[in-house]
PDB file of C-alpha atoms in Angstrom:
ATOM      1  CA  MET W  17    -227.320 169.286  59.537  1.00 70.00           C
ATOM      2  CA  LYS W  18    -230.280 167.237  61.053  1.00 82.00           C
ATOM      3  CA  THR W  19    -230.701 166.544  65.218  1.00 91.00           C
ATOM      4  CA  ARG W  20    -229.811 162.726  65.524  1.00 94.00           C
ATOM      5  CA  ILE W  21    -231.954 160.516  68.092  1.00 96.00           C
ATOM      6  CA  LEU W  22    -231.102 157.089  69.189  1.00 96.00           C
ATOM      7  CA  VAL W  23    -234.627 155.455  70.245  1.00 96.00           C
ATOM      8  CA  VAL W  24    -234.314 152.302  72.731  1.00 95.00           C
ATOM      9  CA  ASP W  25    -237.677 150.159  72.731  1.00 94.00           C
ATOM     10  CA  ASP W  26    -237.969 146.408  72.876  1.00 92.00           C
ATOM     11  CA  ASP W  27    -241.715 147.068  71.554  1.00 92.00           C
ATOM     12  CA  PRO W  28    -240.942 147.534  67.933  1.00 92.00           C
ATOM     13  CA  THR W  29    -244.586 148.856  67.226  1.00 92.00           C
ATOM     14  CA  VAL W  30    -243.553 151.754  69.650  1.00 91.00           C
ATOM     15  CA  SER W  31    -239.660 152.705  68.526  1.00 93.00           C
ATOM     16  CA  GLU W  32    -241.892 153.071  64.448  1.00 94.00           C
ATOM     17  CA  VAL W  33    -244.514 155.089  65.885  1.00 93.00           C
ATOM     18  CA  VAL W  34    -242.025 157.206  68.189  1.00 93.00           C
ATOM     19  CA  ALA W  35    -239.703 157.788  65.136  1.00 94.00           C
ATOM     20  CA  ARG W  36    -242.583 158.602  62.453  1.00 94.00           C
ATOM     21  CA  TYR W  37    -243.579 161.466  65.051  1.00 93.00           C
ATOM     22  CA  LEU W  38    -239.782 162.715  65.160  1.00 94.00           C
ATOM     23  CA  GLU W  39    -239.214 161.941  60.980  1.00 95.00           C
ATOM     24  CA  ARG W  40    -241.986 164.790  60.537  1.00 93.00           C
ATOM     25  CA  ASP W  41    -240.192 167.408  62.866  1.00 92.00           C
ATOM     26  CA  GLY W  42    -237.368 166.749  60.734  1.00 93.00           C
ATOM     27  CA  HIS W  43    -235.339 164.843  62.860  1.00 95.00           C
ATOM     28  CA  GLU W  44    -232.942 161.679  61.818  1.00 95.00           C
ATOM     29  CA  VAL W  45    -233.881 158.711  64.089  1.00 95.00           C
ATOM     30  CA  GLU W  46    -232.266 155.815  64.684  1.00 95.00           C
ATOM     31  CA  CYS W  47    -234.040 152.443  66.965  1.00 96.00           C
ATOM     32  CA  VAL W  48    -232.524 149.877  68.812  1.00 95.00           C
ATOM     33  CA  GLY W  49    -234.585 146.995  70.626  1.00 93.00           C
ATOM     34  CA  ASP W  50    -231.899 146.428  73.504  1.00 94.00           C
ATOM     35  CA  GLY W  51    -229.372 148.173  76.046  1.00 92.00           C
ATOM     36  CA  VAL W  52    -226.366 146.603  74.835  1.00 94.00           C
ATOM     37  CA  GLU W  53    -226.392 147.519  71.427  1.00 94.00           C
ATOM     38  CA  ALA W  54    -227.752 151.255  72.610  1.00 93.00           C
ATOM     39  CA  LEU W  55    -225.006 151.733  74.741  1.00 92.00           C
ATOM     40  CA  ARG W  56    -222.577 150.185  71.453  1.00 92.00           C
ATOM     41  CA  ARG W  57    -224.238 152.840  69.322  1.00 92.00           C
ATOM     42  CA  ALA W  58    -224.143 156.092  71.425  1.00 91.00           C
ATOM     43  CA  LEU W  59    -220.467 155.387  72.361  1.00 87.00           C
ATOM     44  CA  ALA W  60    -219.448 154.773  69.088  1.00 88.00           C
ATOM     45  CA  HIS W  61    -221.585 157.871  67.830  1.00 89.00           C
ATOM     46  CA  PRO W  62    -223.267 159.871  70.525  1.00 88.00           C
ATOM     47  CA  PRO W  63    -226.667 160.986  68.816  1.00 92.00           C
ATOM     48  CA  ASP W  64    -228.025 164.739  70.191  1.00 92.00           C
ATOM     49  CA  LEU W  65    -231.052 162.904  72.441  1.00 93.00           C
ATOM     50  CA  MET W  66    -231.531 159.649  73.729  1.00 95.00           C
ATOM     51  CA  VAL W  67    -235.305 158.489  73.792  1.00 95.00           C
ATOM     52  CA  LEU W  68    -234.322 155.307  76.552  1.00 93.00           C
ATOM     53  CA  ASP W  69    -236.985 152.999  78.349  1.00 91.00           C
ATOM     54  CA  LEU W  70    -236.915 152.031  81.394  1.00 88.00           C
ATOM     55  CA  MET W  71    -237.239 148.071  80.973  1.00 87.00           C
ATOM     56  CA  LEU W  72    -235.024 146.579  78.411  1.00 89.00           C
ATOM     57  CA  PRO W  73    -233.693 142.872  77.370  1.00 87.00           C
ATOM     58  CA  LYS W  74    -229.512 143.037  78.578  1.00 87.00           C
ATOM     59  CA  ILE W  75    -228.984 146.311  80.115  1.00 89.00           C
ATOM     60  CA  ASP W  76    -231.987 148.136  81.490  1.00 89.00           C
ATOM     61  CA  GLY W  77    -232.156 151.576  80.554  1.00 88.00           C
ATOM     62  CA  LEU W  78    -231.293 153.191  83.980  1.00 87.00           C
ATOM     63  CA  GLN W  79    -227.830 151.561  83.659  1.00 88.00           C
ATOM     64  CA  VAL W  80    -227.943 152.965  79.820  1.00 90.00           C
ATOM     65  CA  CYS W  81    -228.181 156.326  81.242  1.00 88.00           C
ATOM     66  CA  ARG W  82    -225.431 156.192  83.955  1.00 85.00           C
ATOM     67  CA  LYS W  83    -223.123 154.627  82.172  1.00 87.00           C
ATOM     68  CA  LEU W  84    -223.943 157.365  79.104  1.00 85.00           C
ATOM     69  CA  ARG W  85    -223.941 160.043  81.859  1.00 78.00           C
ATOM     70  CA  GLU W  86    -220.195 158.631  82.627  1.00 78.00           C
ATOM     71  CA  ARG W  87    -218.721 159.536  79.421  1.00 79.00           C
ATOM     72  CA  TRP W  88    -221.040 162.436  77.383  1.00 77.00           C
ATOM     73  CA  PRO W  89    -224.199 165.014  78.847  1.00 75.00           C
ATOM     74  CA  VAL W  90    -225.893 163.288  76.167  1.00 84.00           C
ATOM     75  CA  PRO W  91    -230.021 164.196  77.280  1.00 88.00           C
ATOM     76  CA  VAL W  92    -232.354 161.557  77.560  1.00 90.00           C
ATOM     77  CA  ILE W  93    -235.974 161.655  78.138  1.00 91.00           C
ATOM     78  CA  MET W  94    -237.217 158.170  80.206  1.00 88.00           C
ATOM     79  CA  LEU W  95    -239.958 155.882  79.203  1.00 88.00           C
ATOM     80  CA  THR W  96    -241.658 154.578  82.486  1.00 81.00           C
ATOM     81  CA  ALA W  97    -244.683 152.281  83.392  1.00 73.00           C
ATOM     82  CA  LEU W  98    -247.724 154.758  84.034  1.00 54.00           C
ATOM     83  CA  GLY W  99    -248.203 155.420  87.753  1.00 58.00           C
ATOM     84  CA  GLU W 100    -244.338 153.901  88.983  1.00 59.00           C
ATOM     85  CA  GLU W 101    -243.158 156.725  90.549  1.00 61.00           C
ATOM     86  CA  ILE W 102    -240.030 155.583  92.034  1.00 59.00           C
ATOM     87  CA  ASP W 103    -238.900 154.506  88.525  1.00 61.00           C
ATOM     88  CA  ARG W 104    -239.700 157.808  87.131  1.00 62.00           C
ATOM     89  CA  VAL W 105    -237.924 159.699  90.671  1.00 68.00           C
ATOM     90  CA  VAL W 106    -234.471 156.515  89.675  1.00 67.00           C
ATOM     91  CA  GLY W 107    -234.334 157.929  86.230  1.00 66.00           C
ATOM     92  CA  LEU W 108    -234.391 161.235  87.146  1.00 70.00           C
ATOM     93  CA  GLU W 109    -231.854 160.687  89.729  1.00 68.00           C
ATOM     94  CA  THR W 110    -229.998 158.740  87.538  1.00 72.00           C
ATOM     95  CA  GLY W 111    -229.509 161.413  84.862  1.00 72.00           C
ATOM     96  CA  ALA W 112    -232.679 161.486  83.090  1.00 80.00           C
ATOM     97  CA  ASP W 113    -233.488 165.167  81.540  1.00 81.00           C
ATOM     98  CA  ASP W 114    -237.483 164.410  81.597  1.00 83.00           C
ATOM     99  CA  TYR W 115    -239.638 161.462  81.469  1.00 82.00           C
ATOM    100  CA  VAL W 116    -243.025 160.204  79.448  1.00 85.00           C
ATOM    101  CA  THR W 117    -244.895 157.738  80.892  1.00 83.00           C
ATOM    102  CA  LYS W 118    -246.330 154.812  78.893  1.00 82.00           C
ATOM    103  CA  PRO W 119    -249.026 154.842  77.602  1.00 82.00           C
ATOM    104  CA  PHE W 120    -248.427 158.293  75.860  1.00 84.00           C
ATOM    105  CA  SER W 121    -249.072 160.257  73.304  1.00 86.00           C
ATOM    106  CA  PRO W 122    -246.139 160.819  70.729  1.00 87.00           C
ATOM    107  CA  ARG W 123    -247.084 164.107  69.562  1.00 87.00           C
ATOM    108  CA  GLU W 124    -246.348 165.154  73.609  1.00 85.00           C
ATOM    109  CA  LEU W 125    -243.452 162.847  73.212  1.00 89.00           C
ATOM    110  CA  ALA W 126    -242.396 165.069  70.533  1.00 89.00           C
ATOM    111  CA  LEU W 127    -242.788 168.485  71.660  1.00 87.00           C
ATOM    112  CA  ARG W 128    -240.521 167.000  75.245  1.00 86.00           C
ATOM    113  CA  VAL W 129    -237.787 166.457  72.265  1.00 90.00           C
ATOM    114  CA  GLN W 130    -238.086 170.044  71.198  1.00 87.00           C
ATOM    115  CA  SER W 131    -238.352 171.301  74.975  1.00 82.00           C
ATOM    116  CA  VAL W 132    -234.863 169.153  75.576  1.00 84.00           C
ATOM    117  CA  LEU W 133    -233.194 169.648  72.755  1.00 86.00           C
ATOM    118  CA  ARG W 134    -233.740 173.395  72.752  1.00 79.00           C
ATOM    119  CA  ARG W 135    -232.518 173.600  76.355  1.00 72.00           C
ATOM    120  CA  ALA W 136    -229.292 171.214  75.640  1.00 72.00           C
ATOM    121  CA  ARG W 137    -228.897 173.831  72.828  1.00 71.00           C
ATOM    122  CA  GLY W 138    -228.544 177.206  75.184  1.00 59.00           C
ATOM    123  CA  ALA W 139    -231.697 178.261  73.779  1.00 49.00           C
ATOM    124  CA  SER W 140    -232.238 177.932  78.374  1.00 47.00           C
ATOM    125  CA  VAL W 141    -235.876 179.984  80.140  1.00 51.00           C
ATOM    126  CA  THR W 142    -232.347 182.121  81.457  1.00 50.00           C
ATOM    127  CA  GLY W 143    -232.385 184.024  78.402  1.00 53.00           C
ATOM    128  CA  GLY W 144    -229.698 185.466  76.694  1.00 54.00           C
ATOM    129  CA  THR W 145    -225.389 185.783  77.786  1.00 61.00           C
ATOM    130  CA  GLY W 146    -224.083 186.621  80.912  1.00 83.00           C
ATOM    131  CA  VAL W 147    -221.723 185.574  83.722  1.00 90.00           C
ATOM    132  CA  LEU W 148    -223.755 184.547  86.809  1.00 93.00           C
ATOM    133  CA  ARG W 149    -221.172 184.563  90.367  1.00 93.00           C
ATOM    134  CA  ASP W 150    -221.159 183.665  93.314  1.00 94.00           C
ATOM    135  CA  GLY W 151    -217.676 183.411  95.171  1.00 91.00           C
ATOM    136  CA  ASP W 152    -216.324 179.901  93.590  1.00 93.00           C
ATOM    137  CA  LEU W 153    -219.592 179.414  91.841  1.00 95.00           C
ATOM    138  CA  VAL W 154    -219.651 180.232  87.857  1.00 95.00           C
ATOM    139  CA  VAL W 155    -222.178 180.196  85.162  1.00 94.00           C
ATOM    140  CA  ASP W 156    -221.786 180.589  82.368  1.00 92.00           C
ATOM    141  CA  VAL W 157    -225.408 181.238  80.379  1.00 87.00           C
ATOM    142  CA  GLY W 158    -224.086 181.644  76.833  1.00 83.00           C
ATOM    143  CA  ALA W 159    -221.535 179.320  76.900  1.00 85.00           C
ATOM    144  CA  HIS W 160    -223.609 176.839  79.194  1.00 84.00           C
ATOM    145  CA  GLU W 161    -220.752 176.094  81.144  1.00 90.00           C
ATOM    146  CA  VAL W 162    -220.616 176.090  84.644  1.00 94.00           C
ATOM    147  CA  ARG W 163    -217.061 175.849  87.256  1.00 95.00           C
ATOM    148  CA  LEU W 164    -216.787 175.652  90.786  1.00 95.00           C
ATOM    149  CA  ARG W 165    -214.026 176.343  92.363  1.00 92.00           C
ATOM    150  CA  GLY W 166    -212.037 176.268  88.996  1.00 91.00           C
ATOM    151  CA  GLY W 167    -213.456 172.427  87.890  1.00 93.00           C
ATOM    152  CA  GLU W 168    -215.864 172.096  84.889  1.00 93.00           C
ATOM    153  CA  VAL W 169    -219.227 170.968  86.510  1.00 93.00           C
ATOM    154  CA  MET W 170    -221.309 168.363  84.436  1.00 89.00           C
ATOM    155  CA  LEU W 171    -225.050 169.386  84.595  1.00 87.00           C
ATOM    156  CA  THR W 172    -228.098 167.818  82.258  1.00 81.00           C
ATOM    157  CA  ALA W 173    -230.005 170.772  79.998  1.00 79.00           C
ATOM    158  CA  ARG W 174    -232.586 170.760  82.676  1.00 83.00           C
ATOM    159  CA  GLU W 175    -229.651 170.966  85.807  1.00 88.00           C
ATOM    160  CA  PHE W 176    -228.403 174.023  84.394  1.00 89.00           C
ATOM    161  CA  ASP W 177    -231.733 175.904  83.632  1.00 88.00           C
ATOM    162  CA  LEU W 178    -232.885 175.311  87.408  1.00 92.00           C
ATOM    163  CA  LEU W 179    -229.998 176.724  88.752  1.00 95.00           C
ATOM    164  CA  ALA W 180    -229.045 179.679  86.037  1.00 93.00           C
ATOM    165  CA  TYR W 181    -232.756 180.065  87.316  1.00 93.00           C
ATOM    166  CA  LEU W 182    -232.593 180.116  90.885  1.00 95.00           C
ATOM    167  CA  MET W 183    -229.489 182.032  90.799  1.00 95.00           C
ATOM    168  CA  ARG W 184    -230.935 184.583  88.518  1.00 92.00           C
ATOM    169  CA  ASN W 185    -233.741 185.505  91.427  1.00 93.00           C
ATOM    170  CA  PRO W 186    -231.512 185.390  94.059  1.00 94.00           C
ATOM    171  CA  ARG W 187    -233.382 185.577  98.189  1.00 94.00           C
ATOM    172  CA  GLN W 188    -236.855 184.544  95.895  1.00 95.00           C
ATOM    173  CA  ALA W 189    -238.442 181.443  97.378  1.00 96.00           C
ATOM    174  CA  PHE W 190    -240.072 179.057  94.758  1.00 96.00           C
ATOM    175  CA  SER W 191    -242.986 176.270  94.756  1.00 94.00           C
ATOM    176  CA  ARG W 192    -242.467 173.478  93.185  1.00 91.00           C
ATOM    177  CA  SER W 193    -245.237 173.824  90.877  1.00 89.00           C
ATOM    178  CA  ALA W 194    -243.593 177.407  90.452  1.00 91.00           C
ATOM    179  CA  LEU W 195    -240.561 175.879  89.248  1.00 91.00           C
ATOM    180  CA  LEU W 196    -241.946 173.476  87.277  1.00 85.00           C
ATOM    181  CA  ASP W 197    -244.015 176.355  85.440  1.00 83.00           C
ATOM    182  CA  GLN W 198    -240.462 178.561  84.744  1.00 85.00           C
ATOM    183  CA  VAL W 199    -238.534 175.807  84.240  1.00 85.00           C
ATOM    184  CA  TRP W 200    -239.892 173.048  82.447  1.00 78.00           C
ATOM    185  CA  GLY W 201    -242.429 174.812  80.968  1.00 73.00           C
ATOM    186  CA  TRP W 202    -245.144 172.649  81.912  1.00 65.00           C
ATOM    187  CA  SER W 203    -248.571 173.647  83.397  1.00 58.00           C
ATOM    188  CA  PHE W 204    -248.542 170.438  85.376  1.00 57.00           C
ATOM    189  CA  GLY W 205    -246.551 167.736  86.202  1.00 61.00           C
ATOM    190  CA  ASP W 206    -245.052 165.987  88.894  1.00 68.00           C
ATOM    191  CA  SER W 207    -243.515 167.616  91.312  1.00 77.00           C
ATOM    192  CA  SER W 208    -240.955 165.101  92.421  1.00 79.00           C
ATOM    193  CA  THR W 209    -239.046 166.076  89.047  1.00 82.00           C
ATOM    194  CA  VAL W 210    -238.567 169.300  90.693  1.00 89.00           C
ATOM    195  CA  THR W 211    -237.512 167.433  93.843  1.00 89.00           C
ATOM    196  CA  VAL W 212    -234.900 165.201  92.373  1.00 86.00           C
ATOM    197  CA  HIS W 213    -232.813 167.767  90.512  1.00 90.00           C
ATOM    198  CA  VAL W 214    -232.383 170.087  92.954  1.00 94.00           C
ATOM    199  CA  ARG W 215    -230.839 166.383  95.150  1.00 92.00           C
ATOM    200  CA  ARG W 216    -228.861 166.210  92.227  1.00 89.00           C
ATOM    201  CA  LEU W 217    -227.477 170.086  91.950  1.00 94.00           C
ATOM    202  CA  ARG W 218    -227.496 170.262  95.942  1.00 95.00           C
ATOM    203  CA  GLU W 219    -224.778 166.977  95.659  1.00 94.00           C
ATOM    204  CA  LYS W 220    -222.706 168.998  92.827  1.00 94.00           C
ATOM    205  CA  ILE W 221    -222.272 172.348  93.970  1.00 95.00           C
ATOM    206  CA  GLU W 222    -222.609 171.501  97.709  1.00 95.00           C
ATOM    207  CA  PRO W 223    -219.874 171.184  99.768  1.00 91.00           C
ATOM    208  CA  ASP W 224    -222.484 169.182 102.099  1.00 94.00           C
ATOM    209  CA  PRO W 225    -225.432 167.981 100.190  1.00 93.00           C
ATOM    210  CA  THR W 226    -227.070 167.020 103.305  1.00 93.00           C
ATOM    211  CA  GLU W 227    -226.328 170.496 104.547  1.00 95.00           C
ATOM    212  CA  PRO W 228    -226.911 172.738 101.084  1.00 96.00           C
ATOM    213  CA  ARG W 229    -226.119 176.528 101.887  1.00 95.00           C
ATOM    214  CA  ARG W 230    -226.841 177.957  98.038  1.00 96.00           C
ATOM    215  CA  ILE W 231    -229.906 175.849  97.482  1.00 97.00           C
ATOM    216  CA  VAL W 232    -231.945 175.796 100.840  1.00 97.00           C
ATOM    217  CA  THR W 233    -235.120 174.419 101.254  1.00 96.00           C
ATOM    218  CA  VAL W 234    -237.972 176.636 103.048  1.00 96.00           C
ATOM    219  CA  TRP W 235    -240.199 174.663 104.559  1.00 94.00           C
ATOM    220  CA  GLY W 236    -244.352 174.596 103.414  1.00 92.00           C
ATOM    221  CA  VAL W 237    -242.789 176.359  99.988  1.00 93.00           C
ATOM    222  CA  GLY W 238    -240.171 175.196  97.962  1.00 94.00           C
ATOM    223  CA  TYR W 239    -236.835 176.335  97.104  1.00 97.00           C
ATOM    224  CA  ARG W 240    -234.409 179.467  97.327  1.00 96.00           C
ATOM    225  CA  TYR W 241    -231.301 180.390  96.191  1.00 97.00           C
ATOM    226  CA  GLU W 242    -228.570 182.069  99.244  1.00 95.00           C
ATOM    227  CA  PRO W 243    -226.067 183.732  97.776  1.00 94.00           C
ATOM    228  CA  LEU W 244    -222.947 182.597  99.919  1.00 87.00           C
ATOM    229  CA  ASP W 245    -220.741 185.410  98.468  1.00 76.00           C
ATOM    230  CA  GLY W 246    -223.527 188.249 100.151  1.00 61.00           C
ATOM    231  CA  GLY W 247    -223.849 189.840  96.649  1.00 52.00           C
ATOM    232  CA  SER W 248    -227.382 189.677  94.644  1.00 46.00           C
TER     233      SER W 248
END
């Protein structure tokens, strides 16, 4: 079956160009022009991925992403204005898996779509199957599932990849640029992407996100995973 992608942008020219490129890659594409309609379509028939503009009529992209995340972990790529770092950061904090700044190359967006879809389907940078355990935290790589104290933890594809990568490499410090390269597959990019994803992971797996015990900050370097059970 074709992958269903919902493109949400109030500029019909942008939507048309994006749809054309994604259809060339074999995806089924639907375009809508405002946040209300985007939510209605997505909740009635969840897409495999959403390309979501930040600035939309009626309901903005942040609210759409937030409401969508309350129901399903649908992968989201946010479209943001060039140079608006605060928009990118807030978008990632809301739950977007990735972002592309306007003006953008449609081919670059299509490649980002392929990358996010691969991760959402479980073809992650962690590779293979297996189960990663650290006390009450269990990551089933094959099932793409995370459990904490017996309950399921809902993670986006990027959050899952980041957590699994860090757990596979315990007590090893990684810079933000190294994580961008290894987890995102980007040779360059905004390191705040990593910072935001780490913050979101801490909120989901740490008892006290302000005093993290598992994903710790290595000052002047980046981050390190510290197993709580003392194992490796």
